[in-house]
Amino acid sequence: MSKEKGSEFVQQLPQAAPTGDGSGSPTQAVLAYYQAINARDIEAAATIMAPTVQYEDFGVYNNALEGREELVSKLLSKWTEFPDDVQFILDDYTVSGDNEVGAVWHVEVNGTPMPFSRGCSYYRCAKSHKFPRHWLALSST
């Protein structure tokens, strides 16, 4: 496994990543969410989610986390405990219809991809482009 960006392990996004505050499209909302998480801006990440968001992590939680408050208190608030050099890196994303986004990502520490840190997430966005539902699956590769 190579530790350099751009290697076989970490591939560039095949399409230009949109920019913005997450209000223009579901893809922008997903990208803004990851930017907020990596900046440890939990408030910004929370505003991207619908108040009734459902979060399912098939590898960690037995039941879905229900609602923005529960998601922030049980998951997002923990992210602030990680050092700033721990980052989610988006490897690829795809869009289905006008409200669904799939994202493939991995975790890096100081720019080094971590083993067994690849995952994929699926987001279903409301018309407001906030996440009413989020699924997460981690891989062991």
Coordinates of C-alpha atoms in Angstrom, one line a residue:
M1 CA 0.0 0.0 0.0
S2 CA 1.4 3.4 -1.0
K3 CA 1.1 6.3 1.4
E4 CA 1.2 9.0 -1.2
K5 CA -1.8 10.9 -2.5
G6 CA -2.5 10.2 -6.1
S7 CA -1.3 6.6 -5.7
E8 CA -3.4 3.6 -6.5
F9 CA -4.9 3.7 -3.0
V10 CA -6.0 7.3 -3.2
Q11 CA -7.5 8.2 -6.5
Q12 CA -8.4 11.7 -7.7
L13 CA -12.1 12.5 -8.0
P14 CA -13.1 11.7 -11.6
Q15 CA -15.2 14.8 -11.8
A16 CA -14.7 18.4 -10.7
A17 CA -15.9 18.8 -7.1
P18 CA -18.6 21.5 -6.8
T19 CA -18.0 24.3 -4.4
G20 CA -20.5 26.3 -2.3
D21 CA -22.3 26.2 1.0
G22 CA -24.4 23.1 0.3
S23 CA -27.5 24.9 -0.7
G24 CA -27.3 24.5 -4.5
S25 CA -27.5 20.7 -5.0
P26 CA -27.4 17.5 -3.1
T27 CA -23.8 17.0 -4.2
Q28 CA -22.8 20.4 -2.9
A29 CA -24.5 19.5 0.4
V30 CA -22.5 16.3 0.8
L31 CA -19.3 18.1 -0.1
A32 CA -20.1 20.9 2.3
Y33 CA -20.8 18.3 5.0
Y34 CA -17.4 16.7 4.6
Q35 CA -15.7 20.1 4.6
A36 CA -17.4 21.0 7.8
I37 CA -16.5 17.7 9.5
N38 CA -12.8 18.1 8.4
A39 CA -12.9 21.7 9.8
R40 CA -14.4 20.4 13.1
D41 CA -17.3 22.8 12.5
I42 CA -20.0 20.7 14.0
E43 CA -22.6 23.5 13.9
A44 CA -22.1 23.9 10.1
A45 CA -22.3 20.1 9.6
A46 CA -25.5 20.0 11.6
T47 CA -27.2 22.7 9.6
I48 CA -26.7 20.6 6.5
M49 CA -28.9 17.9 8.0
A50 CA -32.6 17.8 8.1
P51 CA -34.0 18.1 11.7
T52 CA -35.4 14.6 11.3
V53 CA -32.3 13.0 9.8
Q54 CA -31.9 9.3 10.2
Y55 CA -28.3 8.0 10.4
E56 CA -27.4 4.4 10.0
D57 CA -23.9 3.1 10.5
F58 CA -24.0 -0.6 9.8
G59 CA -20.6 -1.2 11.5
V60 CA -21.1 0.7 14.7
Y61 CA -24.7 1.3 15.8
N62 CA -27.4 -1.4 16.1
N63 CA -30.2 1.1 15.5
A64 CA -30.4 4.3 13.5
L65 CA -29.6 7.6 15.1
E66 CA -32.8 9.6 14.9
G67 CA -32.9 13.4 14.5
R68 CA -30.2 16.1 14.3
E69 CA -29.8 16.4 18.1
E70 CA -29.1 12.7 18.6
L71 CA -26.7 12.6 15.7
V72 CA -24.8 15.7 17.0
S73 CA -24.6 14.4 20.6
K74 CA -23.7 10.8 19.8
L75 CA -21.5 11.1 16.7
L76 CA -20.6 14.6 15.4
S77 CA -19.5 15.9 18.8
K78 CA -17.0 13.1 19.1
W79 CA -15.3 14.2 16.0
T80 CA -14.0 17.3 17.7
E81 CA -11.9 15.0 19.9
F82 CA -9.8 13.9 16.9
P83 CA -6.7 15.8 16.0
D84 CA -6.9 18.3 13.1
D85 CA -4.6 16.1 11.0
V86 CA -7.3 13.3 10.8
Q87 CA -9.3 14.0 7.7
F88 CA -12.0 12.3 5.6
I89 CA -10.9 12.3 2.0
L90 CA -13.5 11.9 -0.8
D91 CA -12.2 9.5 -3.4
D92 CA -15.3 9.5 -5.6
Y93 CA -19.0 10.3 -5.6
T94 CA -22.0 9.6 -7.8
V95 CA -25.4 11.1 -8.1
S96 CA -28.7 9.2 -8.7
G97 CA -31.7 11.2 -9.7
D98 CA -32.1 14.6 -8.2
N99 CA -31.7 13.8 -4.5
E100 CA -29.3 10.9 -3.9
V101 CA -25.5 11.0 -3.6
G102 CA -23.1 8.1 -3.0
A103 CA -19.7 8.9 -1.7
V104 CA -16.5 6.7 -1.4
W105 CA -14.0 8.0 1.1
H106 CA -11.0 7.1 3.3
V107 CA -9.4 8.6 6.4
E108 CA -5.9 10.1 6.4
V109 CA -3.7 11.2 9.2
N110 CA -1.1 13.8 8.3
G111 CA -1.8 13.1 4.7
T112 CA -1.2 9.3 5.0
P113 CA -4.1 7.0 4.2
M114 CA -4.9 4.8 7.1
P115 CA -5.3 1.0 6.6
F116 CA -8.9 -0.3 6.9
S117 CA -10.3 3.2 6.7
R118 CA -12.2 3.1 3.4
G119 CA -15.9 3.5 3.5
C120 CA -18.9 4.5 1.4
S121 CA -21.8 6.6 2.4
Y122 CA -25.2 7.0 0.8
Y123 CA -27.2 10.2 1.3
R124 CA -30.8 10.8 0.4
C125 CA -31.5 14.5 0.4
A126 CA -34.8 16.4 0.8
K127 CA -35.8 19.2 -1.6
S128 CA -34.0 21.6 0.7
H129 CA -30.8 19.5 0.0
K130 CA -30.6 18.7 3.7
F131 CA -30.0 15.0 4.6
P132 CA -33.2 13.3 5.8
R133 CA -31.4 9.9 5.6
H134 CA -27.8 8.8 5.6
W135 CA -26.4 5.3 5.4
L136 CA -22.8 4.4 6.1
A137 CA -20.9 1.2 5.3
L138 CA -17.2 0.7 6.1
S139 CA -15.0 -1.7 4.1
S140 CA -12.2 -3.7 5.4
T141 CA -9.9 -3.0 2.4

